[in-house]
Coordinates of C-alpha atoms in Angstrom, one line a residue:
M115 CA 58.7 117.5 78.1
T116 CA 60.6 116.1 75.1
S117 CA 60.5 112.4 74.4
S118 CA 64.1 112.5 73.0
A119 CA 67.3 111.8 74.9
V120 CA 69.5 113.2 72.2
E121 CA 69.1 114.5 68.7
L122 CA 71.7 114.7 65.9
H123 CA 71.2 116.9 62.9
N124 CA 73.6 116.6 59.9
V125 CA 76.6 115.7 62.0
S126 CA 79.9 115.2 60.3
V127 CA 83.3 114.3 61.8
R128 CA 86.6 114.4 59.9
Y129 CA 90.1 113.2 61.0
K130 CA 93.3 114.8 59.7
S131 CA 96.4 112.7 59.1
R132 CA 99.8 113.6 57.8
K133 CA 100.5 112.3 54.3
A134 CA 103.8 114.0 53.7
F135 CA 105.8 116.8 55.5
F136 CA 103.6 119.6 54.2
R137 CA 100.6 117.6 53.2
H138 CA 97.6 116.2 55.1
E139 CA 94.6 114.2 54.1
Y140 CA 91.2 114.0 55.7
F141 CA 89.1 110.9 56.5
T142 CA 85.4 111.4 57.1
A143 CA 84.3 109.2 60.0
L144 CA 80.7 110.5 60.1
D145 CA 79.0 112.0 57.1
D146 CA 75.8 114.1 57.5
V147 CA 74.4 111.8 60.2
S148 CA 70.9 112.6 61.5
F149 CA 68.7 110.6 64.0
T150 CA 67.1 110.8 67.4
V151 CA 67.5 108.5 70.4
V152 CA 64.1 108.2 72.1
K153 CA 64.0 108.3 75.9
G154 CA 63.7 104.7 77.2
E155 CA 64.6 102.9 74.0
T156 CA 67.6 100.7 73.2
L157 CA 69.0 101.7 69.8
G158 CA 71.4 99.2 68.3
V159 CA 74.2 100.3 65.9
V160 CA 75.6 97.9 63.3
G161 CA 78.1 98.2 60.5
T162 CA 81.4 96.8 59.3
N163 CA 84.7 97.7 60.8
G164 CA 85.7 101.4 60.2
C165 CA 82.1 102.5 59.4
G166 CA 82.1 105.1 62.3
K167 CA 80.4 103.2 65.1
S168 CA 82.9 104.0 67.9
T169 CA 83.3 107.6 66.6
L170 CA 79.5 108.0 66.9
L171 CA 79.5 106.8 70.5
K172 CA 82.3 109.3 71.4
V173 CA 80.4 112.1 69.8
L174 CA 77.3 111.1 71.8
A175 CA 79.4 111.1 74.9
N176 CA 80.7 114.6 74.1
I177 CA 84.3 113.3 73.9
Y178 CA 84.7 114.3 70.2
D179 CA 83.7 117.6 68.7
V180 CA 81.8 117.6 65.4
D181 CA 83.1 119.5 62.3
S182 CA 79.5 120.3 61.2
G183 CA 76.0 119.7 62.3
T184 CA 74.4 119.9 65.7
L185 CA 73.7 117.7 68.8
T186 CA 71.0 118.5 71.3
W187 CA 71.1 116.5 74.6
H188 CA 67.9 116.3 76.7
C189 CA 69.6 114.4 79.5
R190 CA 72.1 115.4 82.1
Q191 CA 74.3 112.4 82.5
V192 CA 75.8 110.3 79.7
S193 CA 78.1 107.4 80.3
L194 CA 80.3 105.5 77.7
L195 CA 80.7 101.9 78.7
A196 CA 84.0 100.8 77.2
L197 CA 86.2 98.2 78.8
A198 CA 89.3 99.2 80.9
L199 CA 88.6 102.9 80.6
G200 CA 91.5 104.7 82.3
F201 CA 93.2 101.6 83.7
D202 CA 96.8 102.1 85.0
T203 CA 98.7 98.8 84.9
D204 CA 100.9 99.7 87.9
L205 CA 97.9 100.4 90.2
S206 CA 95.8 97.7 91.9
G207 CA 92.5 96.5 90.6
R208 CA 90.8 98.3 93.5
D209 CA 92.5 101.6 92.7
N210 CA 91.7 101.2 89.0
A211 CA 88.0 100.5 89.8
V212 CA 87.8 103.8 91.8
I213 CA 89.5 105.8 89.0
S214 CA 87.5 104.2 86.3
G215 CA 84.2 104.8 88.1
M216 CA 85.1 108.5 88.5
L217 CA 85.9 108.8 84.8
L218 CA 82.4 107.4 84.2
G219 CA 80.9 110.2 86.2
A220 CA 80.6 108.9 89.8
R221 CA 81.9 110.8 92.8
K222 CA 84.8 109.1 94.7
S223 CA 82.6 108.6 97.8
E224 CA 80.0 106.8 95.6
I225 CA 82.4 104.5 93.9
L226 CA 84.1 103.6 97.2
E227 CA 80.7 102.4 98.5
M228 CA 80.3 100.3 95.4
V229 CA 83.7 98.7 95.3
D230 CA 82.8 95.5 97.2
E231 CA 79.8 95.0 94.9
I232 CA 82.0 95.5 91.9
V233 CA 84.7 93.1 93.1
E234 CA 82.1 90.4 93.8
F235 CA 80.4 90.8 90.4
A236 CA 83.8 90.6 88.6
E237 CA 84.8 87.5 90.7
L238 CA 88.2 89.0 91.5
E239 CA 88.2 88.9 95.3
K240 CA 91.6 87.2 95.5
F241 CA 93.2 89.5 93.0
I242 CA 91.6 93.0 93.6
D243 CA 94.6 94.4 95.5
K244 CA 97.2 93.1 93.0
P245 CA 98.5 95.3 90.2
I246 CA 96.5 95.3 87.0
K247 CA 99.6 94.3 85.1
T248 CA 99.4 90.8 86.7
Y249 CA 95.8 90.4 85.4
S250 CA 94.9 88.4 82.3
N251 CA 93.0 90.1 79.5
G252 CA 89.9 88.4 80.7
M253 CA 90.3 89.6 84.2
R254 CA 90.8 93.2 83.1
A255 CA 87.7 92.9 80.9
R256 CA 85.6 91.6 83.8
L257 CA 86.7 94.4 86.1
G258 CA 86.1 97.0 83.4
F259 CA 82.6 95.7 82.7
S260 CA 81.7 95.4 86.4
V261 CA 82.7 99.0 87.1
A262 CA 80.8 100.3 84.1
V263 CA 77.6 98.3 84.6
K264 CA 77.2 99.6 88.2
M265 CA 77.2 103.3 87.1
E266 CA 74.0 105.2 86.8
S267 CA 73.2 107.5 83.9
E268 CA 70.3 108.8 81.8
L269 CA 71.9 107.7 78.5
L270 CA 74.2 104.6 78.5
L271 CA 76.5 104.1 75.5
I272 CA 77.8 100.5 75.1
D273 CA 80.8 99.8 72.9
E274 CA 81.4 96.1 72.2
V275 CA 81.6 94.9 75.8
M276 CA 79.0 92.1 76.0
G277 CA 81.4 89.3 75.1
V278 CA 83.7 89.6 78.2
G279 CA 85.0 86.6 80.1
D280 CA 84.1 82.9 79.7
G281 CA 80.7 81.6 78.6
R282 CA 79.3 81.7 82.2
F283 CA 80.4 85.3 82.8
R284 CA 79.1 86.3 79.4
Q285 CA 75.7 85.1 80.4
K286 CA 76.0 87.0 83.7
A287 CA 77.1 90.1 81.9
E288 CA 74.2 90.0 79.3
A289 CA 71.7 89.4 82.2
A290 CA 73.1 92.6 83.9
M291 CA 72.7 94.6 80.7
V292 CA 69.2 93.2 80.1
D293 CA 68.3 94.5 83.6
K294 CA 69.7 97.9 82.7
I295 CA 67.7 98.0 79.4
N296 CA 64.5 96.8 81.1
S297 CA 64.8 99.6 83.6
R298 CA 63.7 101.9 80.7
Q299 CA 67.1 103.5 80.6
S300 CA 68.0 105.1 77.2
V301 CA 70.8 102.9 75.6
V302 CA 72.8 103.0 72.5
L303 CA 74.4 99.6 71.9
V304 CA 77.2 98.9 69.4
S305 CA 77.8 95.1 68.8
H306 CA 78.9 92.8 66.1
S307 CA 76.5 90.1 67.5
L308 CA 73.4 90.4 65.4
P309 CA 71.4 87.9 67.6
Q310 CA 72.2 90.1 70.6
I311 CA 71.1 93.3 68.7
K312 CA 67.9 91.6 67.6
K313 CA 67.2 90.4 71.2
L314 CA 67.9 93.6 73.1
C315 CA 67.1 96.5 70.8
D316 CA 63.9 98.4 69.9
R317 CA 65.4 99.9 66.8
V318 CA 68.6 99.5 64.8
L319 CA 70.8 102.0 63.0
W320 CA 73.0 100.7 60.2
L321 CA 76.1 102.8 59.5
D322 CA 78.0 102.4 56.2
K323 CA 81.1 104.5 55.4
G324 CA 80.1 107.1 58.0
K325 CA 76.5 107.5 56.6
V326 CA 73.2 106.3 57.9
K327 CA 72.3 103.5 55.5
M328 CA 69.1 102.5 57.3
I329 CA 67.2 102.9 60.6
G330 CA 64.2 101.0 61.6
S331 CA 62.9 97.8 63.3
P332 CA 65.6 95.1 64.1
T333 CA 63.9 92.6 61.8
E334 CA 63.9 94.9 58.8
V335 CA 67.4 96.4 59.2
L336 CA 69.2 93.3 60.2
A337 CA 67.7 91.4 57.3
E338 CA 69.1 94.0 54.9
Y339 CA 72.4 94.2 56.7
Q340 CA 72.9 90.4 56.7
S341 CA 72.1 90.4 52.9
F342 CA 74.7 93.1 52.4
I343 CA 77.4 91.2 54.3
T344 CA 76.7 88.0 52.5
N345 CA 76.8 89.5 49.0
R346 CA 79.7 92.0 49.3

């Protein structure tokens, strides 16, 4: 039995954009990236805006194809936790919870059994049957997080979702994620909150301009990353 949840070897991803009518240019989002996510670990990912963090999660979730390199998954179910995935503003919060849960890999019957628990966690009992377009951004974020945090998967990918809601709900959301992490689920966590990364992660990957700048213990990597941010 392998101890790896997923392995990346020399993975590169490029985007093509039109520069003129007959001319295109390419942007390299990931450049020769190699690393392994160990089963049961929480791997933090840090880097400045545009460094490739969200692209990396979409590659790990098998949403984006790679232009070169290989990925090998040793797990059956991978879920990307990104807020408001698949929300339709004309539908109710309840309907959106069901659709979002199905997009995250649950069967309709499973998500219907979870709806009351999701609504209670999101604290939206009075609003759940109203259209999403009547929700504030904070209410949408709470519903999106609550759906995603209830889903079960072997590899959980988290994209900047730990700061949802007010201070009290943020504490509740972080506690829920700590429970997930302590269950020995494999987790890849993208966050701009370095204290959060240091607190929750076993290892940290630093991406810079699509390349792996450093990977190692949170103490070592975050010290180098903070120095880089301060001096740039």
